[in-house]
mmCIF file of C-alpha atoms (C1' of nucleotides) in Angstrom:
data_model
loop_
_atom_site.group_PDB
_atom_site.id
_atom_site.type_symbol
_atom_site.label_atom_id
_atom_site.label_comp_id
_atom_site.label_asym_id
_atom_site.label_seq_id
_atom_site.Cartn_x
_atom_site.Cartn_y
_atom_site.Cartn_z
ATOM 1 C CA UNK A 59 10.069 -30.328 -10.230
ATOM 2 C CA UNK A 60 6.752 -28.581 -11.677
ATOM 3 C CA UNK A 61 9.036 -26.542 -14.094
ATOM 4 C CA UNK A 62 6.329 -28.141 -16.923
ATOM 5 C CA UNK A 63 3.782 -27.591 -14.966
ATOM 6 C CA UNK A 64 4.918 -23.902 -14.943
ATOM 7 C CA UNK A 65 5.754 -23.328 -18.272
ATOM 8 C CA UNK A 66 2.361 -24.545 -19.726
ATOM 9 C CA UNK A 67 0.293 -22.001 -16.964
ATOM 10 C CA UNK A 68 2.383 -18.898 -18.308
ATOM 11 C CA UNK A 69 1.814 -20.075 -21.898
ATOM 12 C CA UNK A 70 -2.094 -20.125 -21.345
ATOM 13 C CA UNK A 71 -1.583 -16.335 -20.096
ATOM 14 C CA UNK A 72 0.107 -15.232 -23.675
ATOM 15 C CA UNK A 73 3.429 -14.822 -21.210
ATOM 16 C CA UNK A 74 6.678 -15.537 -22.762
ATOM 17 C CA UNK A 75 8.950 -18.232 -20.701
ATOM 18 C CA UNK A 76 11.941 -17.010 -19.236
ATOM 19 C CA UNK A 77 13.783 -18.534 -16.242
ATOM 20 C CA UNK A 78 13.260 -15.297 -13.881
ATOM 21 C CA UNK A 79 9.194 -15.746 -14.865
ATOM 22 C CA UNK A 80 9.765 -19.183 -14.034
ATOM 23 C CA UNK A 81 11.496 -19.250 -10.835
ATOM 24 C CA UNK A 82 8.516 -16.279 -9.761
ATOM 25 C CA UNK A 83 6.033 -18.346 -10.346
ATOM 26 C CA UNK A 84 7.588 -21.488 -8.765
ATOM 27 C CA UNK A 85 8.170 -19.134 -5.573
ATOM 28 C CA UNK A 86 4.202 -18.316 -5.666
ATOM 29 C CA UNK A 87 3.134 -21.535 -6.216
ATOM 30 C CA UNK A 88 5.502 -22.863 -3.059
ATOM 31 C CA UNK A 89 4.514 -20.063 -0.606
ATOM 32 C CA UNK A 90 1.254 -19.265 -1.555
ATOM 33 C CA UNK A 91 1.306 -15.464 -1.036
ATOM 34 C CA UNK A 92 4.757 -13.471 -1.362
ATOM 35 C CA UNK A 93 6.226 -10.015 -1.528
ATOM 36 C CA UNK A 94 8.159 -8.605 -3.924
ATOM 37 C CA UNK A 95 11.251 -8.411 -1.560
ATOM 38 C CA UNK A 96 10.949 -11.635 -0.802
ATOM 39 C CA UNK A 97 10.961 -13.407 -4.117
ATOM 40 C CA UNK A 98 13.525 -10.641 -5.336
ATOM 41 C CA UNK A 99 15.699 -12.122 -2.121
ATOM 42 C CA UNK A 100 14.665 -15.944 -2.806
ATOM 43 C CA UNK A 101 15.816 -16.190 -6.366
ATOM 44 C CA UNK A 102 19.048 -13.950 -6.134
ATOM 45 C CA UNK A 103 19.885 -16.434 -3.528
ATOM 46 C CA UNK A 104 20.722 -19.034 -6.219
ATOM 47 C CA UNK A 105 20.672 -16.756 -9.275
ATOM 48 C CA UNK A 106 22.491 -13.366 -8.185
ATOM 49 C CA UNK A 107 22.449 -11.274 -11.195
ATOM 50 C CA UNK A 108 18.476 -11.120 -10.993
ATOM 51 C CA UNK A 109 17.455 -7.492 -11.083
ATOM 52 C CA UNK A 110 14.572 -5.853 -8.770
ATOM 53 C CA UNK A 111 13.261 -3.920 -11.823
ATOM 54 C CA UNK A 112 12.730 -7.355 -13.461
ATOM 55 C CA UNK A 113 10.722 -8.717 -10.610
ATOM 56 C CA UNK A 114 8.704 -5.144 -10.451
ATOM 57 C CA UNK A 115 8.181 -5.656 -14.305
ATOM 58 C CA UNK A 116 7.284 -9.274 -14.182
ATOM 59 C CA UNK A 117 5.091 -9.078 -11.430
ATOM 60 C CA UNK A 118 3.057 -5.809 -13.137
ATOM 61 C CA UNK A 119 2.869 -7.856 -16.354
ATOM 62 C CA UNK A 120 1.593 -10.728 -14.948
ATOM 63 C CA UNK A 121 -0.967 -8.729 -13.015
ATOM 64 C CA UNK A 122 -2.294 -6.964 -16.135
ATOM 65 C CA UNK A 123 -2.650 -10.199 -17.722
ATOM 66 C CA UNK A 124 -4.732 -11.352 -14.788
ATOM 67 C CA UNK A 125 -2.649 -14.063 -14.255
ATOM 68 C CA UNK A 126 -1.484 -13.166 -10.469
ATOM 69 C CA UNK A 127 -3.677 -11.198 -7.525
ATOM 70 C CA UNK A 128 -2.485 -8.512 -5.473
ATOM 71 C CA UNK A 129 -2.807 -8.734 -1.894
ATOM 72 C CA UNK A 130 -3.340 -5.516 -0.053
ATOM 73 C CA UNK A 131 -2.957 -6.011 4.175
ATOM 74 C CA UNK A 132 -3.420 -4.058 7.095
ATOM 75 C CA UNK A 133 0.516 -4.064 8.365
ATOM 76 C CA UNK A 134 1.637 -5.699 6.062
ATOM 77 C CA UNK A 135 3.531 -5.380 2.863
ATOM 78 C CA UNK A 136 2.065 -6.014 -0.713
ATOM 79 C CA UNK A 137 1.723 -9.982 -1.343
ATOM 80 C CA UNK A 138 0.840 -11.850 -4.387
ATOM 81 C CA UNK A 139 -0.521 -15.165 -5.138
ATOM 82 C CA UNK A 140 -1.366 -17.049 -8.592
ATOM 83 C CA UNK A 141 -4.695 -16.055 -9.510
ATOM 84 C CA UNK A 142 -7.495 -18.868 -9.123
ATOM 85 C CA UNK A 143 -10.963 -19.971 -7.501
ATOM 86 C CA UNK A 144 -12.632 -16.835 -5.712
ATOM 87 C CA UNK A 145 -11.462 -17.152 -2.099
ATOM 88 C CA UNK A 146 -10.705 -15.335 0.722
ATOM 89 C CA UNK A 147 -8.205 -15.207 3.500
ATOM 90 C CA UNK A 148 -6.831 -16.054 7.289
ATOM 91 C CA UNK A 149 -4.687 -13.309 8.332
ATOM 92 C CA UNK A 150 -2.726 -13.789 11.529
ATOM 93 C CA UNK A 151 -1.971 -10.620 13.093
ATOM 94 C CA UNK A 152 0.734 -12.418 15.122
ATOM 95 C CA UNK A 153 2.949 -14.191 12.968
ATOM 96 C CA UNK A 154 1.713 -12.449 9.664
ATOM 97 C CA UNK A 155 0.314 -15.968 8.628
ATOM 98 C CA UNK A 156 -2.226 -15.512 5.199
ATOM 99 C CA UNK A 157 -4.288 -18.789 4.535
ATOM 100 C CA UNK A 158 -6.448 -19.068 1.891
ATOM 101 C CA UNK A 159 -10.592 -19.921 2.557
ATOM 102 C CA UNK A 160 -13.182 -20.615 0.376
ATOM 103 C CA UNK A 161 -16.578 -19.383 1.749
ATOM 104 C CA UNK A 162 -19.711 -18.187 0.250
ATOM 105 C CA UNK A 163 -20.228 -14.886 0.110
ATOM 106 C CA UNK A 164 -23.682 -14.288 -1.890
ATOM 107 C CA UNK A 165 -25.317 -14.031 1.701
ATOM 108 C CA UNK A 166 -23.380 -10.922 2.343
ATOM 109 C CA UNK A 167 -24.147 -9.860 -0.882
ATOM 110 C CA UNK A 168 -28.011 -9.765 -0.221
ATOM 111 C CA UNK A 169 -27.699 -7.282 2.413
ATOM 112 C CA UNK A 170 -26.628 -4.383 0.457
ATOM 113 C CA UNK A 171 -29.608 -2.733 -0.156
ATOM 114 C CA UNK A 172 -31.087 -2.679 -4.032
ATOM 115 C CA UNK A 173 -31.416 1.047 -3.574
ATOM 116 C CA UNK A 174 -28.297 1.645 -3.535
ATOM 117 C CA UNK A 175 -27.792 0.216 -7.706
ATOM 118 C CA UNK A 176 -24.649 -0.994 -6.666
ATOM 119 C CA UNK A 177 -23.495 -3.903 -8.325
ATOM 120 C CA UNK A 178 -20.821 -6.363 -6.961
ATOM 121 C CA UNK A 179 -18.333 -7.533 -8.905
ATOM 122 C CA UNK A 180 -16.022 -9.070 -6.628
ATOM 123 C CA UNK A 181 -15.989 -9.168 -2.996
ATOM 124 C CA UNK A 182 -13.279 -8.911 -0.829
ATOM 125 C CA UNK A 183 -12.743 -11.063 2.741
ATOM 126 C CA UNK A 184 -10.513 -10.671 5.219
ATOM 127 C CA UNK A 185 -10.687 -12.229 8.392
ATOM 128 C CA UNK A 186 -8.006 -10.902 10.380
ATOM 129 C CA UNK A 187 -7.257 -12.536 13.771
ATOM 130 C CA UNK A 188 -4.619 -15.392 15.577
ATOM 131 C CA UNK A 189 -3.971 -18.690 14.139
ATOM 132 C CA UNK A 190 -3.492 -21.651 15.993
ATOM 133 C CA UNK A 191 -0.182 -21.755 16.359
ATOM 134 C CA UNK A 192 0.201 -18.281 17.907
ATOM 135 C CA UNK A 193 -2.899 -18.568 20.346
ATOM 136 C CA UNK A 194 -1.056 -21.541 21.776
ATOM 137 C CA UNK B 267 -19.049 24.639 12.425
ATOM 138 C CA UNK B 268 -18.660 20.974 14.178
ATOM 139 C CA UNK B 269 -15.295 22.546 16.207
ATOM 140 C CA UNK B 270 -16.095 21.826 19.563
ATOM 141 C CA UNK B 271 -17.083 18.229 18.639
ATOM 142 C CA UNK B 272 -13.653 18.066 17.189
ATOM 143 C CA UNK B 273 -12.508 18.856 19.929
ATOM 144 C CA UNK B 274 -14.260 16.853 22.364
ATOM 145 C CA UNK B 275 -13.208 13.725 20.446
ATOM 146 C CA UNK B 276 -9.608 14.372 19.906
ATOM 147 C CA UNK B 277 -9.947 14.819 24.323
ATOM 148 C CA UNK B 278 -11.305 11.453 24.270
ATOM 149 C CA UNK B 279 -8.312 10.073 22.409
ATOM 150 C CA UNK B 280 -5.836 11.912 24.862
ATOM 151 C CA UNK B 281 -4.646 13.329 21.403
ATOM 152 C CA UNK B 282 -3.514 17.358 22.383
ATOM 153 C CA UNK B 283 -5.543 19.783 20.180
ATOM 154 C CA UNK B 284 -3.911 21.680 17.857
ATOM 155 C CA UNK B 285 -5.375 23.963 14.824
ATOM 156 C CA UNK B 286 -3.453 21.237 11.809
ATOM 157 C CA UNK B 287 -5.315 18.337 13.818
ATOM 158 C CA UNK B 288 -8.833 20.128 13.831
ATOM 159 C CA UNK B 289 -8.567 20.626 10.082
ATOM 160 C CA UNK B 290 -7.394 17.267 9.699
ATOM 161 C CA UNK B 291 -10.519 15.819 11.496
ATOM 162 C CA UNK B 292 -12.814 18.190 9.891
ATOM 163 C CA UNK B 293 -11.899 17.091 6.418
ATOM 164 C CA UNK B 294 -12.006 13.137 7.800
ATOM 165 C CA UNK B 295 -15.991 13.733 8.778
ATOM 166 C CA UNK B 296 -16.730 15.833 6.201
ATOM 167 C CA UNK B 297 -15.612 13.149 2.948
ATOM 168 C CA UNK B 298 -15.601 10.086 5.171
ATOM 169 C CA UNK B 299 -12.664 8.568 3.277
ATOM 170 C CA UNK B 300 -9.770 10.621 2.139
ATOM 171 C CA UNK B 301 -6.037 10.541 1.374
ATOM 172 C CA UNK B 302 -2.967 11.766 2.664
ATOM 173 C CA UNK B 303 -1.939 14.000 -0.353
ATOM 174 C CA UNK B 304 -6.147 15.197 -0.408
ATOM 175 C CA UNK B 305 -5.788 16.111 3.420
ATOM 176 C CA UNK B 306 -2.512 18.295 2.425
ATOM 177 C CA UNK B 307 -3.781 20.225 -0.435
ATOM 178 C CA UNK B 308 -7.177 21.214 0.984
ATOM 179 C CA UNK B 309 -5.796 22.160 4.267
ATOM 180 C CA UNK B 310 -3.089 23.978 2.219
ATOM 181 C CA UNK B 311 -5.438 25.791 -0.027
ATOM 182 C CA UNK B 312 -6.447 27.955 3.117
ATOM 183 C CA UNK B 313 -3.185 26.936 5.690
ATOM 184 C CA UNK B 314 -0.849 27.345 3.733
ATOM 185 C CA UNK B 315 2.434 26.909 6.164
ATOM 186 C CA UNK B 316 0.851 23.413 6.416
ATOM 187 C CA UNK B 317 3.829 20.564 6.067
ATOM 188 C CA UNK B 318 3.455 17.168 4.835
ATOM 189 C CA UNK B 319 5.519 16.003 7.462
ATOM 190 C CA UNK B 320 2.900 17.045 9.902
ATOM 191 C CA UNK B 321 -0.103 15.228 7.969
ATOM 192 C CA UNK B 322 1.985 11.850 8.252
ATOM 193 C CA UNK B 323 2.959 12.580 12.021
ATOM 194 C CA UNK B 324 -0.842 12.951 13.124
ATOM 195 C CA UNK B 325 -2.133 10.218 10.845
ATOM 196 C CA UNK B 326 0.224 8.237 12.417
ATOM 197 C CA UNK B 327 -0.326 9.036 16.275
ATOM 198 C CA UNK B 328 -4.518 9.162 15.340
ATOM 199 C CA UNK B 329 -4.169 5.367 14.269
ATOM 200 C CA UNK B 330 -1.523 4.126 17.238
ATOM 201 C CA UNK B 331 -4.557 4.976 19.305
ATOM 202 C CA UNK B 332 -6.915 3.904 17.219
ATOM 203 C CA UNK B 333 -8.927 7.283 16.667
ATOM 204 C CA UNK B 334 -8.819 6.579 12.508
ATOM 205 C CA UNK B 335 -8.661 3.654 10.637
ATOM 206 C CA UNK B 336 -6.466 3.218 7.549
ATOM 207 C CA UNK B 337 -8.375 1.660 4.058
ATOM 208 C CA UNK B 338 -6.219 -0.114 1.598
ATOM 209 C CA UNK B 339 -8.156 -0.462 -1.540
ATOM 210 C CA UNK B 340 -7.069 -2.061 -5.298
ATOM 211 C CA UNK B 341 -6.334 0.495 -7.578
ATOM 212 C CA UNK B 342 -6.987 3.400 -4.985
ATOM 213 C CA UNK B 343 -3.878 5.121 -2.568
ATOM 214 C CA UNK B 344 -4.512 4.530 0.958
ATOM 215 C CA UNK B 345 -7.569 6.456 2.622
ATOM 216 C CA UNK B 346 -8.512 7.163 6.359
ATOM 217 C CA UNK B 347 -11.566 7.550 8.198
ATOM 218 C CA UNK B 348 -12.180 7.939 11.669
ATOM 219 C CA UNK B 349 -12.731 5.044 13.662
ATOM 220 C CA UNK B 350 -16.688 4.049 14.282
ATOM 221 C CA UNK B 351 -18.638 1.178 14.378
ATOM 222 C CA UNK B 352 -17.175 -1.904 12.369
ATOM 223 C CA UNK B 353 -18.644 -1.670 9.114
ATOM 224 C CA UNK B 354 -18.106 -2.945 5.489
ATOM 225 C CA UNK B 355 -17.114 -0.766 2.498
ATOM 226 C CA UNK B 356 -18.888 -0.092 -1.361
ATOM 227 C CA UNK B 357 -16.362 0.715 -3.641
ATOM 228 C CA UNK B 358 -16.793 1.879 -7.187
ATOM 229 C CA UNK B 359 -14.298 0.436 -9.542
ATOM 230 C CA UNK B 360 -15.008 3.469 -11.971
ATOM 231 C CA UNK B 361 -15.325 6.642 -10.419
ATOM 232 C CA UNK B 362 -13.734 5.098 -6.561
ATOM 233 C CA UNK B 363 -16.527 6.270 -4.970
ATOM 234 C CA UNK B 364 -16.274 4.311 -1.220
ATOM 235 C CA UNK B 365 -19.267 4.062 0.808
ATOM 236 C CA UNK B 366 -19.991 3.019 3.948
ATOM 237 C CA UNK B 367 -22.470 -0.397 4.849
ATOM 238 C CA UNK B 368 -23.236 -2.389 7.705
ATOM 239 C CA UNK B 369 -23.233 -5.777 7.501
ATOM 240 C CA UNK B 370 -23.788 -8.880 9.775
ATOM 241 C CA UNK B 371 -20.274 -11.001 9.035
ATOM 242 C CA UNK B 372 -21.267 -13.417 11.827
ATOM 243 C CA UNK B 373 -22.885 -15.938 9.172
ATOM 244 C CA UNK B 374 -19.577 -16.108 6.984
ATOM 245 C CA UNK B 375 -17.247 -15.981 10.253
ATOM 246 C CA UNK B 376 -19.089 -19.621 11.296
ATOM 247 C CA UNK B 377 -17.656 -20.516 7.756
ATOM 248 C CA UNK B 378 -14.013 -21.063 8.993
ATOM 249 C CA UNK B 379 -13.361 -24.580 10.370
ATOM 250 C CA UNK B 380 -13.557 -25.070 13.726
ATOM 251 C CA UNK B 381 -10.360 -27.240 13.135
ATOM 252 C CA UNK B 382 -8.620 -24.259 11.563
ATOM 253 C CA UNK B 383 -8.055 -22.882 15.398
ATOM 254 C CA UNK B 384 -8.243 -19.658 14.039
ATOM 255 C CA UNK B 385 -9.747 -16.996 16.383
ATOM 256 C CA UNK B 386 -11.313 -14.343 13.956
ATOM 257 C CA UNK B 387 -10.561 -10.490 15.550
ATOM 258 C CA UNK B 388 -11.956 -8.417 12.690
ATOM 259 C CA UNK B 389 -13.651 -9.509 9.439
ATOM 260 C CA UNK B 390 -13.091 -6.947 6.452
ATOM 261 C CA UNK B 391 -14.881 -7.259 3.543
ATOM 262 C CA UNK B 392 -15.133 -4.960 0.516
ATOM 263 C CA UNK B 393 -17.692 -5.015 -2.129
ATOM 264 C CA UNK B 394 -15.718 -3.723 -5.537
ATOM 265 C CA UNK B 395 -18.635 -3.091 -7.804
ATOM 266 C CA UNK B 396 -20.179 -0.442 -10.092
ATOM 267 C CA UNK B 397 -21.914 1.966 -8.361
ATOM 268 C CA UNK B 398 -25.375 3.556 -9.397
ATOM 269 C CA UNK B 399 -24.300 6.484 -11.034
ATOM 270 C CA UNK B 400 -21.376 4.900 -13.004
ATOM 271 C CA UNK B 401 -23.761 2.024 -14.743
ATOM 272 C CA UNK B 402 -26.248 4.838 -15.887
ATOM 273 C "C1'" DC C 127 16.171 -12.736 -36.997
ATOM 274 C "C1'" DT C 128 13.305 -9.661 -34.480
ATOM 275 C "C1'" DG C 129 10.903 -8.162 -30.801
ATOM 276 C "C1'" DA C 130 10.580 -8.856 -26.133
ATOM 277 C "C1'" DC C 131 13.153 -9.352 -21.675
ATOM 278 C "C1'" DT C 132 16.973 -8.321 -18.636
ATOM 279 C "C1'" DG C 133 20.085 -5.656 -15.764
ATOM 280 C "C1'" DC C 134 21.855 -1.420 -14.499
ATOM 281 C "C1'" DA C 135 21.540 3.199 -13.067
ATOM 282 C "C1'" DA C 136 19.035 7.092 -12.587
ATOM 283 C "C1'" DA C 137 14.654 9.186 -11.622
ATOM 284 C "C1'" DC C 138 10.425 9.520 -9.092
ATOM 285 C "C1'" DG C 139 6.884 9.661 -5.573
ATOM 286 C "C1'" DT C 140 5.893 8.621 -0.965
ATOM 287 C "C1'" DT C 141 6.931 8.362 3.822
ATOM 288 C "C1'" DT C 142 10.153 9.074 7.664
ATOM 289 C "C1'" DT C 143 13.586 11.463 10.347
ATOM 290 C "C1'" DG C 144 16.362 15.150 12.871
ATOM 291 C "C1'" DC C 145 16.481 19.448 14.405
ATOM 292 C "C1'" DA C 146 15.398 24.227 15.744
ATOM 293 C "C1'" DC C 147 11.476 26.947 16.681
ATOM 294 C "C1'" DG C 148 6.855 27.882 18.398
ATOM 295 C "C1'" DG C 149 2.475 26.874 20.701
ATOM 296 C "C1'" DT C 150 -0.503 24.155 24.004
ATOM 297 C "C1'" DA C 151 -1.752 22.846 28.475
ATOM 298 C "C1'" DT D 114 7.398 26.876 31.965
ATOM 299 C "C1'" DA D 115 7.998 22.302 30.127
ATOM 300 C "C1'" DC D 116 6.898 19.534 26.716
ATOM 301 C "C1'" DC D 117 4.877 18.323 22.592
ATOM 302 C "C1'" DG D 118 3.820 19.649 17.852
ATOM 303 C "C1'" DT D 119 5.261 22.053 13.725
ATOM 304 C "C1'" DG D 120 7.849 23.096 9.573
ATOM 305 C "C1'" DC D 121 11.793 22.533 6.925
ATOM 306 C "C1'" DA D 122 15.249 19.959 4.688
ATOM 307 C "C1'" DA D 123 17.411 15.810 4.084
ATOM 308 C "C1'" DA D 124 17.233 10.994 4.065
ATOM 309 C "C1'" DA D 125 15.203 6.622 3.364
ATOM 310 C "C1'" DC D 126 12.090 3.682 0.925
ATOM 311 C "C1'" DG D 127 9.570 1.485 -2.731
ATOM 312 C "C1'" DT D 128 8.629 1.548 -7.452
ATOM 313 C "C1'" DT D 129 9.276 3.027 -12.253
ATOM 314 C "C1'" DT D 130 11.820 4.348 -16.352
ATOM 315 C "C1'" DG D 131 15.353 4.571 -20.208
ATOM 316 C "C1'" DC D 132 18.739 2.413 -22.359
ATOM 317 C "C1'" DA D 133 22.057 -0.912 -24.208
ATOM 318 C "C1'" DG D 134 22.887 -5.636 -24.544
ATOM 319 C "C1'" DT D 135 20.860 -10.470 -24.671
ATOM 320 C "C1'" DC D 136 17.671 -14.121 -25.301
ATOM 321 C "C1'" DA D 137 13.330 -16.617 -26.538
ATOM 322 C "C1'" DG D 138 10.353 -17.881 -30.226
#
DNA sequence: CTGACTGCAAACGTTTTGCACGGTA
DNA sequence: TACCGTGCAAAACGTTTGCAGTCAG
C-alpha cells in the first residue's frame, strides 16, 4: 500500500528501514493515535516473533528523533501519533475516541500575563467531552 | 497550622479523617502540584511508619470523588492538586516548575465544528514554555 | 562487512492487592 | 463496637536493559 510512502518519511528522520519500523508506522498512520499494546498486539497478529522491547525501543527512538508525539490522557493509556501540523484533540470520555483539531491558539496565548516572563513554546489542548456517536 | 481547614474539607468530601490524609492534604496546598513518591518521602521524613500503599489508596479514593485532580505532564511523573476552579497550567520545560492560570477557553471551544457533534465537558490546555527564571 | 536492530530473558520501578491489625466515628 | 484505614509483603504491571545472533546499508 503506502509501504513507499513509509519508507521515504523514516528516511527524512535519519531512521534506518526495517519491517517492524515499517509496519509501526503503517499502524500510526491507519489509526491515527495508538498504544504501545496495541501496535505490539496488531503486528504480532501477522508477524508473531515481534518482540515488546522492540516496539518500546522503536517507539523511544522515534520520539527522540521527533519524528512521533506522545499522547498523555486523563484515563487513558499512553498513545502516539506521527508527528505533524500543531493541533489539538477531541477526546471522548465515552468510547475513548481521540480526533485530531486544528484551532488557533495565539488568543489563549495573550492572556498569560507578560509579568509572568513566561514564554510558550508549545501549547497543549485537550477538549475532553462525548462525541457524536456516544451522545446519541 | 491550616488543620481544621483540612479537616473541614476532607468532611465535605465524606472522605473519614485520618492523621496520613491530613498530611497528605497539607503537602497538596502547601506545593500546589506534587507527586506520589514527593508525598511519601516528606510525610516519611517526620511519619515514618508511613506506607506507600497508603499514599496510592487515598490518592485514589480523593480523585473517585473528585476532591484532587491528577496532572499528566511530558517529561514530568504524574502530579496532584486538589480540585478548584477549572484553570489552565504554566509549565517550565527546564526546571518543571507548574503554575497555575486562569484562562477563558470559551473562544477556542466555539472553534470545534458544530458538525463535529462533539459536546466539549472540560477543555485542558497546558502552556509548555520557559519560565522567567530559567531564560535569565 | 560493520554497526545497528531484533528477540529473549532478566531486571527495574511503579502501582495494586490481600490480609491481619489498629484507629475513627 | 463495627467498619474503614493502615502497613506489610507479595503480586501485577509497564518499561528498560544486556546480550547474543541477525540484518540493513
Amino acid at each position: 500500500m503506502h509501504l513507499q510512502k513509509y519508507m521515504e518519511l523514516l528516511k527524512e528522520h535519519n531512521i534506518k528501514i526495517t519491517p517492524q519500523r515499517l509496519a509501526i508506522v503503517a499502524l500510526m498512520d491507519q489509526y491515527g493515535h495508538i498504544s504501545v499494546r496495541d501496535i505490539y498486539e496488531k503486528i504480532r497478529a501477522k508477524f508473531p516473533s515481534l518482540s515488546l522491547a522492540t516496539v518500546y525501543k522503536n517507539i523511544n527512538a522515534m520520539m527522540e528523533n521527533r519524528f512521533i508525539n506522545e499522547l498523555k490522557i486523563v484515563g487513558q493509556e499512553n498513545k502516539y501519533e506521527l508527528a505533524k501540523e500543531r493541533h489539538s484533540h477531541l477526546i471522548c470520555q465515552k468510547c475513548g475516541m481521540i480526533e485530531d483539531i486544528e484551532i488557533d491558539t495565539s488568543g489563549i496565548e495573550k492572556s498569560i500575563p507578560k509579568e509572568s516572563g513566561f514564554e510558550v513554546v508549545e501549547t497543549s489542548v485537550q477538549f475532553v467531552g462525548i462525541c457524536q456517536k456516544c451522545a446519541s
